[in-house]
PDB file of C-alpha atoms in Angstrom:
ATOM      1  CA  MET A   1      79.154 142.995 126.434  1.00 43.00           C
ATOM      2  CA  SER A   2      79.331 146.709 125.830  1.00 45.00           C
ATOM      3  CA  GLU A   3      76.775 149.168 127.170  1.00 47.00           C
ATOM      4  CA  ARG A   4      75.660 149.839 123.585  1.00 49.00           C
ATOM      5  CA  THR A   5      74.752 146.190 122.933  1.00 48.00           C
ATOM      6  CA  LEU A   6      72.775 146.065 126.163  1.00 53.00           C
ATOM      7  CA  GLY A   7      70.719 149.035 125.011  1.00 54.00           C
ATOM      8  CA  THR A   8      71.766 151.235 127.925  1.00 58.00           C
ATOM      9  CA  ARG A   9      73.202 154.678 127.581  1.00 54.00           C
ATOM     10  CA  PRO A  10      76.906 154.953 128.502  1.00 62.00           C
ATOM     11  CA  ARG A  11      77.666 157.120 131.501  1.00 73.00           C
ATOM     12  CA  GLU A  12      79.038 160.454 130.458  1.00 91.00           C
ATOM     13  CA  ARG A  13      82.627 160.973 131.503  1.00 95.00           C
ATOM     14  CA  ASP A  14      84.104 164.399 132.070  1.00 96.00           C
ATOM     15  CA  VAL A  15      87.649 165.687 132.201  1.00 97.00           C
ATOM     16  CA  PHE A  16      88.990 166.137 135.713  1.00 98.00           C
ATOM     17  CA  GLU A  17      92.241 167.416 137.157  1.00 98.00           C
ATOM     18  CA  TYR A  18      93.993 166.274 140.276  1.00 98.00           C
ATOM     19  CA  ALA A  19      97.061 167.090 142.323  1.00 98.00           C
ATOM     20  CA  LEU A  20      98.588 165.282 145.248  1.00 98.00           C
ATOM     21  CA  LEU A  21      99.114 167.043 148.554  1.00 97.00           C
ATOM     22  CA  ARG A  22     102.595 166.368 149.846  1.00 97.00           C
ATOM     23  CA  VAL A  23     103.924 166.771 153.348  1.00 97.00           C
ATOM     24  CA  VAL A  24     107.459 168.153 153.397  1.00 95.00           C
ATOM     25  CA  PRO A  25     108.382 168.171 157.104  1.00 94.00           C
ATOM     26  CA  ARG A  26     111.730 169.898 156.585  1.00 91.00           C
ATOM     27  CA  VAL A  27     111.590 171.978 153.425  1.00 85.00           C
ATOM     28  CA  GLU A  28     115.379 172.349 153.304  1.00 88.00           C
ATOM     29  CA  ARG A  29     115.791 168.556 153.002  1.00 89.00           C
ATOM     30  CA  GLY A  30     113.157 168.118 150.287  1.00 86.00           C
ATOM     31  CA  GLU A  31     111.914 164.777 151.655  1.00 92.00           C
ATOM     32  CA  CYS A  32     108.182 164.299 151.259  1.00 95.00           C
ATOM     33  CA  PHE A  33     105.279 161.865 151.238  1.00 97.00           C
ATOM     34  CA  ASN A  34     101.723 162.004 149.913  1.00 98.00           C
ATOM     35  CA  ALA A  35      99.011 162.957 152.391  1.00 98.00           C
ATOM     36  CA  GLY A  36      96.058 163.853 150.198  1.00 98.00           C
ATOM     37  CA  VAL A  37      94.591 164.508 146.799  1.00 98.00           C
ATOM     38  CA  LEU A  38      92.757 167.483 145.294  1.00 98.00           C
ATOM     39  CA  VAL A  39      90.222 166.731 142.547  1.00 98.00           C
ATOM     40  CA  TYR A  40      88.572 169.304 140.285  1.00 98.00           C
ATOM     41  CA  CYS A  41      85.987 168.723 137.552  1.00 97.00           C
ATOM     42  CA  ARG A  42      84.975 171.911 135.753  1.00 96.00           C
ATOM     43  CA  ALA A  43      82.005 170.320 133.951  1.00 95.00           C
ATOM     44  CA  ARG A  44      80.434 169.434 137.313  1.00 95.00           C
ATOM     45  CA  SER A  45      81.653 172.461 139.318  1.00 93.00           C
ATOM     46  CA  PHE A  46      83.257 169.937 141.648  1.00 96.00           C
ATOM     47  CA  VAL A  47      86.293 170.417 143.842  1.00 96.00           C
ATOM     48  CA  ALA A  48      87.237 168.238 146.801  1.00 96.00           C
ATOM     49  CA  ALA A  49      90.178 167.183 148.892  1.00 97.00           C
ATOM     50  CA  ARG A  50      90.635 163.821 150.550  1.00 97.00           C
ATOM     51  CA  THR A  51      93.443 163.493 153.059  1.00 97.00           C
ATOM     52  CA  HIS A  52      95.168 160.840 155.135  1.00 98.00           C
ATOM     53  CA  LEU A  53      98.123 161.712 157.369  1.00 98.00           C
ATOM     54  CA  ASP A  54     100.542 158.883 158.150  1.00 97.00           C
ATOM     55  CA  GLU A  55     101.976 160.117 161.439  1.00 97.00           C
ATOM     56  CA  THR A  56     104.606 157.350 161.466  1.00 97.00           C
ATOM     57  CA  LYS A  57     106.069 158.608 158.166  1.00 96.00           C
ATOM     58  CA  LEU A  58     105.894 162.208 159.327  1.00 97.00           C
ATOM     59  CA  LEU A  59     107.751 161.497 162.565  1.00 97.00           C
ATOM     60  CA  ALA A  60     110.288 159.269 160.767  1.00 96.00           C
ATOM     61  CA  LEU A  61     111.247 162.216 158.551  1.00 95.00           C
ATOM     62  CA  ASP A  62     111.136 164.740 161.391  1.00 96.00           C
ATOM     63  CA  PRO A  63     110.798 163.485 164.977  1.00 96.00           C
ATOM     64  CA  GLU A  64     110.005 167.054 166.067  1.00 95.00           C
ATOM     65  CA  ALA A  65     107.291 167.635 163.436  1.00 95.00           C
ATOM     66  CA  ASP A  66     104.177 169.544 164.448  1.00 95.00           C
ATOM     67  CA  VAL A  67     101.643 166.766 163.839  1.00 97.00           C
ATOM     68  CA  ALA A  68      98.702 168.917 164.959  1.00 97.00           C
ATOM     69  CA  GLY A  69      99.837 171.740 162.681  1.00 95.00           C
ATOM     70  CA  VAL A  70     100.080 169.431 159.661  1.00 96.00           C
ATOM     71  CA  ARG A  71      96.620 168.016 160.425  1.00 96.00           C
ATOM     72  CA  ALA A  72      95.263 171.571 160.672  1.00 94.00           C
ATOM     73  CA  ALA A  73      96.798 172.490 157.297  1.00 94.00           C
ATOM     74  CA  LEU A  74      95.229 169.430 155.653  1.00 96.00           C
ATOM     75  CA  ARG A  75      91.840 170.251 157.232  1.00 94.00           C
ATOM     76  CA  ALA A  76      92.170 173.824 155.927  1.00 91.00           C
ATOM     77  CA  VAL A  77      92.592 172.512 152.377  1.00 93.00           C
ATOM     78  CA  GLU A  78      89.479 170.374 152.821  1.00 93.00           C
ATOM     79  CA  GLY A  79      87.636 173.448 154.127  1.00 91.00           C
ATOM     80  CA  VAL A  80      88.583 175.576 151.128  1.00 90.00           C
ATOM     81  CA  CYS A  81      87.341 172.834 148.805  1.00 91.00           C
ATOM     82  CA  ALA A  82      84.054 172.529 150.696  1.00 86.00           C
ATOM     83  CA  GLY A  83      83.326 176.236 150.339  1.00 81.00           C
ATOM     84  CA  GLY A  84      80.996 178.071 152.674  1.00 78.00           C
ATOM     85  CA  GLU A  85      82.316 179.477 155.945  1.00 78.00           C
ATOM     86  CA  ALA A  86      85.025 176.811 156.100  1.00 71.00           C
ATOM     87  CA  ALA A  87      86.600 178.334 152.976  1.00 74.00           C
ATOM     88  CA  GLY A  88      87.316 181.695 154.596  1.00 76.00           C
ATOM     89  CA  GLN A  89      88.065 184.368 151.989  1.00 78.00           C
ATOM     90  CA  ALA A  90      87.638 181.818 149.196  1.00 78.00           C
ATOM     91  CA  ALA A  91      83.999 181.176 150.174  1.00 76.00           C
ATOM     92  CA  ARG A  92      82.624 183.238 147.305  1.00 81.00           C
ATOM     93  CA  ASP A  93      85.028 181.811 144.704  1.00 86.00           C
ATOM     94  CA  ASP A  94      83.855 179.156 142.278  1.00 89.00           C
ATOM     95  CA  ALA A  95      85.269 175.618 142.381  1.00 92.00           C
ATOM     96  CA  GLY A  96      87.871 176.379 139.703  1.00 93.00           C
ATOM     97  CA  ARG A  97      89.297 179.406 141.489  1.00 91.00           C
ATOM     98  CA  ARG A  98      89.503 177.481 144.762  1.00 92.00           C
ATOM     99  CA  PHE A  99      91.329 174.603 143.007  1.00 95.00           C
ATOM    100  CA  ARG A 100      93.760 176.967 141.246  1.00 94.00           C
ATOM    101  CA  TRP A 101      94.520 178.745 144.524  1.00 91.00           C
ATOM    102  CA  LEU A 102      95.172 175.435 146.282  1.00 93.00           C
ATOM    103  CA  ILE A 103      97.534 174.123 143.592  1.00 95.00           C
ATOM    104  CA  ALA A 104      99.636 177.296 143.520  1.00 93.00           C
ATOM    105  CA  PRO A 105     103.247 176.498 144.515  1.00 87.00           C
ATOM    106  CA  ARG A 106     104.192 177.329 148.084  1.00 81.00           C
ATOM    107  CA  SER A 107     107.097 176.554 150.348  1.00 76.00           C
ATOM    108  CA  THR A 108     105.213 175.305 153.375  1.00 86.00           C
ATOM    109  CA  VAL A 109     105.030 171.916 155.039  1.00 92.00           C
ATOM    110  CA  VAL A 110     101.919 170.952 153.006  1.00 95.00           C
ATOM    111  CA  GLN A 111     102.563 171.476 149.286  1.00 95.00           C
ATOM    112  CA  PRO A 112     100.635 170.659 146.113  1.00 96.00           C
ATOM    113  CA  GLY A 113     102.256 168.462 143.495  1.00 95.00           C
ATOM    114  CA  PRO A 114     101.900 168.789 139.722  1.00 96.00           C
ATOM    115  CA  VAL A 115      98.459 168.658 138.120  1.00 97.00           C
ATOM    116  CA  HIS A 116      97.379 165.563 136.192  1.00 98.00           C
ATOM    117  CA  THR A 117      94.217 164.918 134.162  1.00 97.00           C
ATOM    118  CA  GLY A 118      91.820 162.085 133.449  1.00 97.00           C
ATOM    119  CA  LEU A 119      88.218 161.210 132.643  1.00 97.00           C
ATOM    120  CA  THR A 120      85.583 160.296 135.198  1.00 97.00           C
ATOM    121  CA  ALA A 121      81.856 159.729 135.514  1.00 96.00           C
ATOM    122  CA  ASP A 122      81.993 160.375 139.273  1.00 96.00           C
ATOM    123  CA  PRO A 123      84.535 162.919 140.579  1.00 97.00           C
ATOM    124  CA  GLY A 124      83.745 162.118 144.224  1.00 96.00           C
ATOM    125  CA  ALA A 125      84.449 158.437 143.714  1.00 97.00           C
ATOM    126  CA  GLU A 126      87.573 159.391 141.753  1.00 97.00           C
ATOM    127  CA  ALA A 127      88.857 161.347 144.752  1.00 97.00           C
ATOM    128  CA  GLU A 128      88.406 158.293 146.978  1.00 97.00           C
ATOM    129  CA  ARG A 129      90.035 156.008 144.393  1.00 97.00           C
ATOM    130  CA  LEU A 130      93.066 158.291 144.042  1.00 98.00           C
ATOM    131  CA  LEU A 131      93.407 158.592 147.816  1.00 98.00           C
ATOM    132  CA  ASP A 132      93.468 154.799 148.166  1.00 97.00           C
ATOM    133  CA  LEU A 133      95.818 154.345 145.190  1.00 97.00           C
ATOM    134  CA  LEU A 134      98.318 157.164 145.745  1.00 97.00           C
ATOM    135  CA  VAL A 135      98.186 158.100 149.417  1.00 97.00           C
ATOM    136  CA  LYS A 136      97.179 155.213 151.687  1.00 95.00           C
TER     137      LYS A 136
END
């Protein structure tokens, strides 16, 4: 049965954008794996990052990788999304500016992938779903 036939109001869904966070242990080799997801929903002023670092994959691609450094970079992305003091200079920026800054191309060990879009009624749950589906 549809929500309309039950007499309930359908949950409003909003457009959201997301990008994967990739770990590229040795930039010159171009090998990478997914370690997180950034989710932004303009309609709800929502931006968040969910991360999961697979140390086994990281060390398989680069046995000398700086695991603590990669973890720190992923935590920094989460901090920028959270805003407040954890966001550093981006603390006063709105959710959209923080997302755009985080998805800007860079040649570091933690890199954003391309941006994709979808519809969601719950951007926080969407971030968890995408983490489970695309990262873990």
